[in-house]
Coordinates of N, CA and C in Angstrom, one line a residue:
S1 N 21.1 250.0 82.3 CA 20.3 250.6 83.3 C 18.9 250.9 82.8
Y2 N 18.0 250.9 83.7 CA 16.6 251.2 83.2 C 16.5 252.6 82.7
G3 N 15.6 252.8 81.7 CA 15.4 254.1 81.2 C 16.4 254.6 80.1
S4 N 17.3 253.7 79.7 CA 18.3 254.1 78.8 C 17.8 254.0 77.3
L5 N 16.8 253.2 77.1 CA 16.2 253.1 75.7 C 15.1 254.1 75.6
T6 N 15.1 254.9 74.5 CA 14.1 255.9 74.2 C 13.7 255.8 72.8
G7 N 12.5 256.3 72.5 CA 12.0 256.4 71.1 C 11.5 255.1 70.6
I8 N 11.7 254.8 69.3 CA 11.2 253.6 68.7 C 12.1 252.4 68.9
L9 N 11.6 251.3 69.3 CA 12.3 250.0 69.5 C 11.9 249.2 68.3
D10 N 12.8 249.1 67.3 CA 12.5 248.4 66.0 C 13.2 247.0 66.1
L11 N 12.4 246.0 66.3 CA 12.8 244.6 66.3 C 12.4 243.9 65.1
S12 N 11.9 244.6 64.1 CA 11.3 244.0 62.9 C 12.4 243.5 61.9
Q13 N 13.7 244.0 62.1 CA 14.8 243.5 61.3 C 15.7 242.7 62.2
P14 N 16.5 241.8 61.6 CA 17.5 241.0 62.4 C 18.4 241.9 63.3
V15 N 18.7 241.5 64.5 CA 19.5 242.2 65.4 C 20.9 241.6 65.4
S16 N 21.9 242.4 65.3 CA 23.3 242.0 65.2 C 23.9 241.9 66.6
Y17 N 24.6 240.8 66.9 CA 25.2 240.6 68.2 C 26.4 239.7 68.0
N18 N 27.6 240.1 68.5 CA 28.8 239.4 68.3 C 29.1 238.9 66.9
G19 N 28.8 239.8 65.9 CA 29.0 239.4 64.5 C 28.0 238.5 63.9
K20 N 27.0 238.2 64.5 CA 25.9 237.4 64.0 C 24.6 238.1 63.9
S21 N 23.7 237.8 63.0 CA 22.4 238.4 62.9 C 21.4 237.4 63.5
W22 N 20.5 237.9 64.3 CA 19.5 237.1 65.0 C 18.1 237.7 64.7
T23 N 17.2 236.8 64.3 CA 15.8 237.2 64.1 C 15.1 237.1 65.5
V24 N 14.4 238.1 65.9 CA 13.7 238.1 67.2 C 12.4 237.3 67.0
T25 N 12.3 236.2 67.9 CA 11.0 235.4 67.9 C 10.3 235.5 69.2
E26 N 11.0 235.9 70.3 CA 10.5 236.0 71.6 C 11.1 237.2 72.3
I27 N 10.3 237.7 73.2 CA 10.8 238.8 74.1 C 10.7 238.2 75.5
G28 N 11.8 238.2 76.2 CA 11.9 237.5 77.5 C 11.3 238.4 78.7
E29 N 11.2 237.7 79.8 CA 10.6 238.3 81.0 C 11.3 239.6 81.4
R30 N 10.6 240.6 81.6 CA 11.1 241.9 82.1 C 12.1 242.6 81.1
A31 N 12.1 242.2 79.8 CA 13.2 242.6 78.9 C 13.3 244.1 78.7
F32 N 12.1 244.8 78.7 CA 12.2 246.2 78.4 C 11.4 247.0 79.5
Q33 N 11.2 246.4 80.7 CA 10.5 247.2 81.7 C 11.2 248.5 82.1
L34 N 10.4 249.5 82.4 CA 10.9 250.8 82.8 C 11.7 251.6 81.8
E35 N 11.6 251.2 80.5 CA 12.3 251.9 79.5 C 11.4 253.0 79.0
N36 N 12.0 254.0 78.3 CA 11.3 255.2 77.8 C 10.9 255.1 76.3
I37 N 10.6 253.9 75.9 CA 10.3 253.7 74.4 C 8.9 254.1 74.2
T38 N 8.6 254.6 73.0 CA 7.3 255.2 72.6 C 6.6 254.2 71.6
E39 N 7.4 253.5 70.9 CA 6.8 252.6 69.9 C 7.6 251.3 69.8
V40 N 6.9 250.2 69.5 CA 7.7 248.9 69.3 C 7.2 248.3 68.0
K41 N 8.2 247.9 67.1 CA 7.9 247.3 65.9 C 8.4 245.8 66.0
L42 N 7.4 244.9 65.9 CA 7.7 243.5 66.1 C 7.8 242.8 64.7
P43 N 8.6 241.8 64.6 CA 8.8 241.1 63.3 C 7.7 240.1 63.0
D44 N 7.4 239.8 61.8 CA 6.7 238.6 61.4 C 7.4 237.4 61.9
G45 N 6.8 236.4 62.5 CA 7.4 235.2 63.0 C 7.6 235.3 64.6
M46 N 7.3 236.5 65.1 CA 7.3 236.7 66.6 C 6.3 235.8 67.2
T47 N 6.6 235.0 68.3 CA 5.7 234.1 68.9 C 5.3 234.3 70.3
R48 N 6.1 235.0 71.1 CA 5.9 235.1 72.5 C 6.4 236.5 73.1
I49 N 5.6 237.0 74.0 CA 6.0 238.2 74.7 C 5.9 237.8 76.2
G50 N 7.1 237.9 76.9 CA 7.2 237.4 78.3 C 6.6 238.2 79.3
Y51 N 6.5 237.7 80.5 CA 6.0 238.3 81.7 C 6.6 239.6 82.0
K52 N 5.8 240.6 82.2 CA 6.3 242.0 82.4 C 7.3 242.5 81.5
A53 N 7.3 242.0 80.2 CA 8.3 242.4 79.2 C 8.3 244.0 79.0
F54 N 7.1 244.6 79.1 CA 7.0 246.0 78.9 C 6.4 246.7 80.1
Y55 N 6.6 246.2 81.2 CA 6.1 246.7 82.5 C 6.6 248.1 82.8
K56 N 5.6 249.0 83.1 CA 5.9 250.4 83.4 C 6.7 251.1 82.3
T57 N 6.3 250.8 81.1 CA 6.8 251.6 80.0 C 5.8 252.7 79.7
A58 N 5.7 253.7 80.5 CA 4.6 254.7 80.5 C 4.5 255.4 79.2
S59 N 5.7 255.6 78.5 CA 5.7 256.3 77.2 C 5.3 255.5 76.0
L60 N 5.1 254.2 76.2 CA 4.8 253.3 75.1 C 3.3 253.5 74.7
T61 N 3.1 254.0 73.4 CA 1.8 254.2 73.0 C 1.4 253.4 71.7
T62 N 2.4 252.8 71.0 CA 2.1 252.2 69.8 C 2.9 250.9 69.7
I63 N 2.2 249.8 69.3 CA 2.9 248.5 69.0 C 2.1 247.7 68.0
N64 N 2.8 247.0 67.1 CA 2.2 246.1 66.2 C 2.3 244.7 66.6
F65 N 1.2 244.0 66.5 CA 1.3 242.6 66.9 C 1.2 241.7 65.6
P66 N 2.2 240.9 65.3 CA 2.2 240.1 64.1 C 1.2 238.9 64.3
A67 N 0.7 238.5 63.2 CA -0.3 237.3 63.2 C 0.4 236.1 63.8
S68 N 1.7 236.0 63.8 CA 2.4 234.8 64.3 C 2.4 234.7 65.8
L69 N 2.0 235.8 66.5 CA 2.1 235.9 68.0 C 1.1 234.9 68.6
N70 N 1.7 234.0 69.4 CA 0.9 232.9 70.0 C 0.6 233.2 71.5
Y71 N 1.5 233.9 72.2 CA 1.3 234.0 73.6 C 1.8 235.3 74.2
I72 N 1.0 236.0 75.0 CA 1.4 237.2 75.7 C 1.2 236.8 77.2
E73 N 2.3 236.8 77.9 CA 2.3 236.4 79.3 C 1.7 237.5 80.2
N74 N 1.3 237.1 81.4 CA 0.6 238.0 82.4 C 1.5 239.2 82.6
S75 N 0.8 240.3 82.7 CA 1.4 241.6 83.0 C 2.4 242.1 82.0
A76 N 2.4 241.6 80.8 CA 3.4 242.0 79.8 C 3.4 243.5 79.5
F77 N 2.2 244.1 79.6 CA 2.0 245.5 79.3 C 1.4 246.2 80.5
S78 N 1.5 245.7 81.7 CA 1.0 246.3 82.9 C 1.7 247.6 83.2
A79 N 0.9 248.7 83.4 CA 1.3 250.0 83.7 C 2.1 250.6 82.6
S80 N 1.8 250.2 81.3 CA 2.4 250.8 80.1 C 1.5 251.9 79.7
G81 N 2.0 252.6 78.6 CA 1.2 253.7 78.1 C 0.1 253.3 77.1
L82 N 0.0 251.9 76.8 CA -1.0 251.5 75.9 C -2.4 251.7 76.5
T83 N -3.2 252.3 75.7 CA -4.6 252.6 76.2 C -5.6 252.2 75.1
G84 N -6.8 252.0 75.4 CA -7.8 251.7 74.4 C -7.7 250.3 73.8
A85 N -8.3 250.2 72.7 CA -8.3 248.9 72.0 C -7.0 248.6 71.3
V86 N -6.5 247.4 71.3 CA -5.3 247.0 70.6 C -5.6 245.8 69.7
A87 N -5.3 245.9 68.5 CA -5.7 244.9 67.5 C -4.6 243.8 67.5
I88 N -5.0 242.5 67.7 CA -4.1 241.4 67.7 C -4.6 240.5 66.6
P89 N -3.9 240.5 65.4 CA -4.3 239.7 64.3 C -4.1 238.2 64.6
G90 N -4.8 237.4 63.8 CA -4.7 235.9 63.9 C -5.6 235.4 64.9
N91 N -5.7 234.1 65.1 CA -6.6 233.4 65.9 C -6.0 232.6 67.0
N92 N -4.6 232.6 67.1 CA -4.0 231.7 68.1 C -3.4 232.4 69.3
T93 N -3.6 233.7 69.5 CA -3.0 234.4 70.6 C -3.9 234.3 71.8

């Protein structure tokens, strides 16, 4: 249900699911919309953030963008708590 995630969303380490470890390389469409997360830690190797992935995450104030990030889809951070300048390293995003 929406709003069940709070605090820091740490995707920088492999995620375990069904006994296997997965490295996050993409965040899908609307994956974390309406959640109460305050910070997102993304892994090196991350390449894409999907459409409205963090839509209406009003409490989100901090995120790191790895140099490997190639694409941020439309409205990925629309109505989020991110304000001001956000540094995106690399030249391919």
